[in-house]
Short mmCIF file of N, CA and C in Angstrom, two decimals:
data_model
loop_
_atom_site.label_atom_id
_atom_site.label_comp_id
_atom_site.label_asym_id
_atom_site.label_seq_id
_atom_site.Cartn_x
_atom_site.Cartn_y
_atom_site.Cartn_z
N UNK Z 1 0.84 -1.18 0.00
CA UNK Z 1 0.00 0.00 0.00
C UNK Z 1 0.88 1.25 0.00
N UNK Z 2 0.59 2.17 -0.90
CA UNK Z 2 1.34 3.41 -1.01
C UNK Z 2 0.86 4.40 0.04
N UNK Z 3 1.79 5.04 0.71
CA UNK Z 3 1.46 6.07 1.68
C UNK Z 3 2.32 7.29 1.37
N UNK Z 4 1.67 8.44 1.21
CA UNK Z 4 2.45 9.65 0.94
C UNK Z 4 3.32 9.97 2.14
N UNK Z 5 4.49 10.46 1.82
CA UNK Z 5 5.47 10.80 2.85
C UNK Z 5 5.85 12.25 2.65
N UNK Z 6 5.15 13.14 3.32
CA UNK Z 6 5.39 14.57 3.17
C UNK Z 6 6.11 15.10 4.39
N UNK Z 7 7.23 15.75 4.15
CA UNK Z 7 8.00 16.35 5.23
C UNK Z 7 8.53 17.70 4.75
N UNK Z 8 8.81 18.61 5.67
CA UNK Z 8 9.44 19.87 5.28
C UNK Z 8 10.84 19.58 4.73
N UNK Z 9 11.34 20.50 3.90
CA UNK Z 9 12.68 20.38 3.33
C UNK Z 9 13.55 21.48 3.91
N UNK Z 10 14.69 21.09 4.44
CA UNK Z 10 15.65 22.05 5.00
C UNK Z 10 16.96 21.94 4.22
N UNK Z 11 17.44 23.09 3.76
CA UNK Z 11 18.68 23.15 2.99
C UNK Z 11 19.78 23.64 3.92
N UNK Z 12 20.84 22.87 4.06
CA UNK Z 12 21.92 23.17 4.99
C UNK Z 12 23.23 23.39 4.25
N UNK Z 13 24.11 24.18 4.85
CA UNK Z 13 25.40 24.46 4.25
C UNK Z 13 26.53 23.95 5.12
N UNK Z 14 27.47 23.24 4.50
CA UNK Z 14 28.69 22.81 5.19
C UNK Z 14 29.75 23.82 4.78
N UNK Z 15 30.07 24.71 5.71
CA UNK Z 15 31.01 25.79 5.45
C UNK Z 15 32.37 25.39 6.02
N UNK Z 16 33.33 25.23 5.13
CA UNK Z 16 34.67 24.83 5.54
C UNK Z 16 35.59 26.05 5.42
N UNK Z 17 36.28 26.37 6.52
CA UNK Z 17 37.20 27.50 6.55
C UNK Z 17 38.50 27.04 7.18
N UNK Z 18 39.56 27.03 6.39
CA UNK Z 18 40.88 26.62 6.89
C UNK Z 18 40.84 25.27 7.61
N UNK Z 19 40.15 24.29 7.05
CA UNK Z 19 40.13 22.95 7.62
C UNK Z 19 39.18 22.76 8.78
N UNK Z 20 38.40 23.79 9.10
CA UNK Z 20 37.41 23.68 10.17
C UNK Z 20 36.03 23.88 9.59
N UNK Z 21 35.01 23.42 10.31
CA UNK Z 21 33.64 23.46 9.83
C UNK Z 21 32.80 24.34 10.74
N UNK Z 22 32.00 25.21 10.13
CA UNK Z 22 31.20 26.17 10.87
C UNK Z 22 29.88 25.53 11.28
N UNK Z 23 29.54 25.64 12.56
CA UNK Z 23 28.27 25.18 13.10
C UNK Z 23 27.60 26.31 13.86
N UNK Z 24 26.28 26.26 13.96
CA UNK Z 24 25.51 27.22 14.75
C UNK Z 24 24.73 26.44 15.80
N UNK Z 25 24.42 27.10 16.90
CA UNK Z 25 23.67 26.45 17.97
C UNK Z 25 22.18 26.75 17.79
N UNK Z 26 21.35 25.70 17.84
CA UNK Z 26 19.92 25.89 17.65
C UNK Z 26 19.20 26.07 18.99
N UNK Z 27 17.85 26.22 18.92
CA UNK Z 27 17.08 26.46 20.15
C UNK Z 27 16.97 25.22 21.04
N UNK Z 28 17.41 24.05 20.56
CA UNK Z 28 17.47 22.84 21.39
C UNK Z 28 18.85 22.69 22.03
N UNK Z 29 19.69 23.72 21.86
CA UNK Z 29 21.05 23.76 22.40
C UNK Z 29 21.94 22.70 21.76
N UNK Z 30 21.67 22.36 20.49
CA UNK Z 30 22.49 21.43 19.72
C UNK Z 30 23.25 22.21 18.65
N UNK Z 31 24.43 21.77 18.34
CA UNK Z 31 25.18 22.34 17.22
C UNK Z 31 24.62 21.75 15.94
N UNK Z 32 24.48 22.57 14.92
CA UNK Z 32 23.98 22.09 13.64
C UNK Z 32 24.57 22.91 12.49
N UNK Z 33 24.32 22.43 11.29
CA UNK Z 33 24.74 23.16 10.10
C UNK Z 33 23.80 24.34 9.89
N UNK Z 34 24.33 25.49 9.44
CA UNK Z 34 23.46 26.63 9.16
C UNK Z 34 22.60 26.37 7.92
N UNK Z 35 21.46 27.03 7.86
CA UNK Z 35 20.56 26.90 6.72
C UNK Z 35 19.13 26.99 7.19
N UNK Z 36 18.18 26.57 6.34
CA UNK Z 36 16.80 26.66 6.73
C UNK Z 36 15.85 26.07 5.72
N UNK Z 37 14.57 26.36 5.91
CA UNK Z 37 13.51 25.77 5.12
C UNK Z 37 13.44 26.33 3.70
N UNK Z 38 13.17 25.44 2.79
CA UNK Z 38 12.94 25.79 1.39
C UNK Z 38 11.59 26.47 1.29
N UNK Z 39 11.55 27.66 0.70
CA UNK Z 39 10.31 28.41 0.51
C UNK Z 39 9.69 28.06 -0.84
N UNK Z 40 8.37 28.23 -0.99
CA UNK Z 40 7.73 27.97 -2.29
C UNK Z 40 8.40 28.78 -3.41
N UNK Z 41 8.58 28.16 -4.55
CA UNK Z 41 9.16 28.79 -5.75
C UNK Z 41 10.61 29.24 -5.56
N UNK Z 42 11.31 28.68 -4.60
CA UNK Z 42 12.70 29.04 -4.33
C UNK Z 42 13.60 27.85 -4.67
N UNK Z 43 14.69 28.12 -5.35
CA UNK Z 43 15.68 27.07 -5.62
C UNK Z 43 16.44 26.77 -4.33
N UNK Z 44 16.91 25.53 -4.14
CA UNK Z 44 17.66 25.21 -2.93
C UNK Z 44 18.87 26.13 -2.72
N UNK Z 45 19.58 26.46 -3.79
CA UNK Z 45 20.74 27.35 -3.66
C UNK Z 45 20.32 28.74 -3.19
N UNK Z 46 19.16 29.19 -3.63
CA UNK Z 46 18.64 30.50 -3.18
C UNK Z 46 18.28 30.45 -1.70
N UNK Z 47 17.69 29.34 -1.29
CA UNK Z 47 17.37 29.16 0.13
C UNK Z 47 18.64 29.26 0.97
N UNK Z 48 19.67 28.58 0.54
CA UNK Z 48 20.93 28.57 1.27
C UNK Z 48 21.53 29.97 1.34
N UNK Z 49 21.57 30.66 0.22
CA UNK Z 49 22.10 32.02 0.20
C UNK Z 49 21.31 32.93 1.15
N UNK Z 50 19.99 32.87 1.08
CA UNK Z 50 19.13 33.72 1.91
C UNK Z 50 19.31 33.39 3.40
N UNK Z 51 19.18 32.11 3.73
CA UNK Z 51 19.23 31.70 5.14
C UNK Z 51 20.58 32.00 5.79
N UNK Z 52 21.64 31.66 5.10
CA UNK Z 52 22.97 31.86 5.71
C UNK Z 52 23.32 33.33 5.78
N UNK Z 53 22.89 34.10 4.81
CA UNK Z 53 23.14 35.54 4.91
C UNK Z 53 22.35 36.13 6.08
N UNK Z 54 21.08 35.68 6.26
CA UNK Z 54 20.27 36.16 7.39
C UNK Z 54 20.89 35.76 8.73
N UNK Z 55 21.38 34.52 8.82
CA UNK Z 55 21.91 34.00 10.08
C UNK Z 55 23.31 34.52 10.40
N UNK Z 56 24.17 34.58 9.38
CA UNK Z 56 25.59 34.78 9.62
C UNK Z 56 26.21 35.98 8.90
N UNK Z 57 25.46 36.59 7.99
CA UNK Z 57 25.99 37.69 7.19
C UNK Z 57 27.24 37.27 6.43
N UNK Z 58 27.18 36.09 5.83
CA UNK Z 58 28.30 35.53 5.07
C UNK Z 58 27.92 35.49 3.59
N UNK Z 59 28.84 35.93 2.76
CA UNK Z 59 28.68 35.80 1.32
C UNK Z 59 29.50 34.60 0.87
N UNK Z 60 28.96 33.80 -0.05
CA UNK Z 60 29.62 32.56 -0.40
C UNK Z 60 29.17 32.07 -1.76
N UNK Z 61 29.83 31.03 -2.21
CA UNK Z 61 29.48 30.34 -3.44
C UNK Z 61 29.09 28.92 -3.08
N UNK Z 62 27.91 28.48 -3.52
CA UNK Z 62 27.47 27.10 -3.30
C UNK Z 62 28.28 26.21 -4.22
N UNK Z 63 28.86 25.15 -3.69
CA UNK Z 63 29.70 24.27 -4.47
C UNK Z 63 28.91 23.09 -5.04
N UNK Z 64 28.47 22.18 -4.17
CA UNK Z 64 27.78 20.98 -4.66
C UNK Z 64 26.99 20.34 -3.53
N UNK Z 65 26.01 19.52 -3.92
CA UNK Z 65 25.28 18.73 -2.92
C UNK Z 65 26.21 17.63 -2.41
N UNK Z 66 26.25 17.49 -1.10
CA UNK Z 66 27.11 16.50 -0.47
C UNK Z 66 26.31 15.30 0.03
N UNK Z 67 25.11 15.55 0.54
CA UNK Z 67 24.37 14.49 1.20
C UNK Z 67 22.90 14.89 1.34
N UNK Z 68 22.05 13.90 1.58
CA UNK Z 68 20.65 14.16 1.91
C UNK Z 68 20.14 12.99 2.75
N UNK Z 69 19.21 13.29 3.63
CA UNK Z 69 18.65 12.26 4.50
C UNK Z 69 17.39 12.80 5.18
N UNK Z 70 16.60 11.90 5.76
CA UNK Z 70 15.45 12.28 6.57
C UNK Z 70 15.89 12.26 8.02
N UNK Z 71 15.64 13.37 8.71
CA UNK Z 71 16.12 13.57 10.07
C UNK Z 71 14.92 13.73 11.01
N UNK Z 72 14.88 12.93 12.07
CA UNK Z 72 13.84 13.08 13.08
C UNK Z 72 14.33 14.10 14.10
N UNK Z 73 13.84 15.32 13.97
CA UNK Z 73 14.28 16.44 14.80
C UNK Z 73 13.92 16.20 16.26
N UNK Z 74 12.67 15.90 16.48
CA UNK Z 74 12.15 15.48 17.78
C UNK Z 74 11.22 14.30 17.49
N UNK Z 75 10.84 13.52 18.47
CA UNK Z 75 9.99 12.37 18.19
C UNK Z 75 8.76 12.74 17.34
N UNK Z 76 8.57 11.98 16.26
CA UNK Z 76 7.44 12.12 15.34
C UNK Z 76 7.44 13.42 14.51
N UNK Z 77 8.58 14.10 14.43
CA UNK Z 77 8.70 15.29 13.58
C UNK Z 77 9.96 15.14 12.74
N UNK Z 78 9.76 14.93 11.43
CA UNK Z 78 10.89 14.71 10.55
C UNK Z 78 11.04 15.84 9.54
N UNK Z 79 12.26 15.98 9.04
CA UNK Z 79 12.61 16.98 8.03
C UNK Z 79 13.53 16.30 7.03
N UNK Z 80 13.34 16.60 5.75
CA UNK Z 80 14.25 16.12 4.72
C UNK Z 80 15.37 17.14 4.60
N UNK Z 81 16.60 16.71 4.86
CA UNK Z 81 17.78 17.59 4.85
C UNK Z 81 18.55 17.39 3.56
N UNK Z 82 18.96 18.49 2.95
CA UNK Z 82 19.87 18.47 1.80
C UNK Z 82 21.06 19.34 2.19
N UNK Z 83 22.25 18.76 2.19
CA UNK Z 83 23.46 19.48 2.61
C UNK Z 83 24.35 19.78 1.41
N UNK Z 84 24.76 21.04 1.31
CA UNK Z 84 25.65 21.52 0.26
C UNK Z 84 26.99 21.93 0.85
N UNK Z 85 28.04 21.76 0.06
CA UNK Z 85 29.34 22.32 0.41
C UNK Z 85 29.35 23.77 0.00
N UNK Z 86 29.92 24.63 0.85
CA UNK Z 86 29.99 26.06 0.58
C UNK Z 86 31.43 26.52 0.67
N UNK Z 87 31.83 27.32 -0.31
CA UNK Z 87 33.12 27.99 -0.25
C UNK Z 87 32.88 29.40 0.26
N UNK Z 88 33.32 29.70 1.47
CA UNK Z 88 33.06 31.01 2.08
C UNK Z 88 34.09 32.02 1.58
N UNK Z 89 33.61 33.17 1.12
CA UNK Z 89 34.49 34.24 0.66
C UNK Z 89 34.83 35.21 1.78
N UNK Z 90 33.88 35.49 2.64
CA UNK Z 90 34.14 36.44 3.71
C UNK Z 90 33.21 36.17 4.88
N UNK Z 91 33.71 36.46 6.05
CA UNK Z 91 32.89 36.37 7.25
C UNK Z 91 32.94 37.75 7.89
N UNK Z 92 31.80 38.38 8.01
CA UNK Z 92 31.77 39.72 8.57
C UNK Z 92 31.56 39.70 10.08
N UNK Z 93 30.55 39.00 10.55
CA UNK Z 93 30.32 38.87 11.99
C UNK Z 93 29.19 37.88 12.24
N UNK Z 94 29.21 37.28 13.40
CA UNK Z 94 28.10 36.44 13.83
C UNK Z 94 28.49 35.62 15.04
N UNK Z 95 27.54 34.83 15.51
CA UNK Z 95 27.76 33.93 16.63
C UNK Z 95 27.78 32.51 16.06
N UNK Z 96 28.97 31.98 15.89
CA UNK Z 96 29.10 30.64 15.34
C UNK Z 96 30.38 30.04 15.87
N UNK Z 97 30.62 28.77 15.56
CA UNK Z 97 31.85 28.11 15.96
C UNK Z 97 32.49 27.40 14.79
N UNK Z 98 33.81 27.32 14.80
CA UNK Z 98 34.57 26.57 13.80
C UNK Z 98 35.23 25.40 14.49
N UNK Z 99 35.04 24.19 13.94
CA UNK Z 99 35.52 22.98 14.60
C UNK Z 99 36.17 22.05 13.59
N UNK Z 100 37.26 21.38 14.01
CA UNK Z 100 37.84 20.37 13.12
C UNK Z 100 37.08 19.06 13.32
N UNK Z 101 37.38 18.09 12.46
CA UNK Z 101 36.63 16.83 12.47
C UNK Z 101 36.74 16.11 13.81
N UNK Z 102 37.90 16.11 14.39
CA UNK Z 102 38.08 15.43 15.69
C UNK Z 102 37.20 16.07 16.76
N UNK Z 103 37.14 17.39 16.78
CA UNK Z 103 36.29 18.08 17.75
C UNK Z 103 34.80 17.75 17.51
N UNK Z 104 34.41 17.72 16.24
CA UNK Z 104 33.01 17.45 15.89
C UNK Z 104 32.56 16.08 16.38
N UNK Z 105 33.46 15.11 16.35
CA UNK Z 105 33.09 13.75 16.75
C UNK Z 105 32.76 13.64 18.24
N UNK Z 106 33.13 14.66 19.03
CA UNK Z 106 32.87 14.64 20.47
C UNK Z 106 31.82 15.66 20.88
N UNK Z 107 31.09 16.20 19.89
CA UNK Z 107 30.10 17.23 20.18
C UNK Z 107 28.68 16.68 20.04
N UNK Z 108 27.74 17.42 20.61
CA UNK Z 108 26.32 17.09 20.48
C UNK Z 108 25.83 17.65 19.15
N UNK Z 109 26.04 16.87 18.09
CA UNK Z 109 25.65 17.26 16.73
C UNK Z 109 24.89 16.09 16.13
N UNK Z 110 23.77 16.35 15.46
CA UNK Z 110 23.03 15.23 14.85
C UNK Z 110 23.92 14.41 13.92
N UNK Z 111 23.75 13.11 13.97
CA UNK Z 111 24.59 12.17 13.23
C UNK Z 111 24.62 12.46 11.73
N UNK Z 112 23.49 12.85 11.16
CA UNK Z 112 23.44 13.14 9.72
C UNK Z 112 24.36 14.28 9.33
N UNK Z 113 24.42 15.34 10.16
CA UNK Z 113 25.31 16.46 9.86
C UNK Z 113 26.76 16.00 9.91
N UNK Z 114 27.10 15.23 10.93
CA UNK Z 114 28.46 14.73 11.07
C UNK Z 114 28.83 13.84 9.89
N UNK Z 115 27.92 12.97 9.46
CA UNK Z 115 28.19 12.10 8.32
C UNK Z 115 28.42 12.91 7.04
N UNK Z 116 27.65 13.97 6.84
CA UNK Z 116 27.84 14.81 5.65
C UNK Z 116 29.23 15.46 5.66
N UNK Z 117 29.65 15.95 6.81
CA UNK Z 117 30.98 16.55 6.92
C UNK Z 117 32.06 15.50 6.68
N UNK Z 118 31.86 14.30 7.22
CA UNK Z 118 32.82 13.21 7.00
C UNK Z 118 32.92 12.86 5.52
N UNK Z 119 31.80 12.92 4.79
CA UNK Z 119 31.84 12.65 3.35
C UNK Z 119 32.78 13.61 2.63
N UNK Z 120 32.76 14.88 3.01
CA UNK Z 120 33.66 15.86 2.41
C UNK Z 120 35.10 15.53 2.79
N UNK Z 121 35.32 15.24 4.06
CA UNK Z 121 36.66 14.93 4.54
C UNK Z 121 37.25 13.72 3.82
N UNK Z 122 36.46 12.67 3.67
CA UNK Z 122 36.92 11.45 2.98
C UNK Z 122 37.22 11.76 1.53
N UNK Z 123 36.36 12.55 0.88
CA UNK Z 123 36.60 12.94 -0.51
C UNK Z 123 37.88 13.73 -0.66
N UNK Z 124 38.14 14.65 0.28
CA UNK Z 124 39.38 15.44 0.24
C UNK Z 124 40.60 14.55 0.40
N UNK Z 125 40.52 13.59 1.32
CA UNK Z 125 41.65 12.67 1.54
C UNK Z 125 41.91 11.84 0.31
N UNK Z 126 40.86 11.33 -0.30
CA UNK Z 126 40.99 10.53 -1.52
C UNK Z 126 41.60 11.35 -2.65
N UNK Z 127 41.13 12.58 -2.80
CA UNK Z 127 41.65 13.45 -3.84
C UNK Z 127 43.12 13.75 -3.62
N UNK Z 128 43.51 14.00 -2.37
CA UNK Z 128 44.91 14.27 -2.06
C UNK Z 128 45.78 13.06 -2.37
N UNK Z 129 45.26 11.87 -2.09
CA UNK Z 129 45.99 10.63 -2.32
C UNK Z 129 46.18 10.40 -3.82
N UNK Z 130 45.16 10.72 -4.60
CA UNK Z 130 45.22 10.46 -6.05
C UNK Z 130 46.03 11.49 -6.83
N UNK Z 131 46.25 12.66 -6.23
CA UNK Z 131 46.99 13.70 -6.96
C UNK Z 131 48.39 13.88 -6.44
#
């Protein structure tokens, strides 16, 4: 039997700066990737640009989709997450943290976000090995 599966879509950015990854703290006191909900008639890249500029006042270039998954934010409330890699050009000001992979593994961060960051790290290591 087919059952529709409708969930909100959240577009997140993995911002890497000098080997560290930028996270923001949410209202549940968890570290997470910056970004937000996809609005009607908005492209995912536009969502990311709008949300991150609103949150962090950062200008950037969206690189590529890294990962996607369904995340249970709280019991019985799910969101479809799409994570993009971002190349940050400038950081003007905001309240955020930069963490290396080792630090991230010991933080209260949803597993999906950590896995997306690890995907970038593994890809970078593979690329370095091949070149």
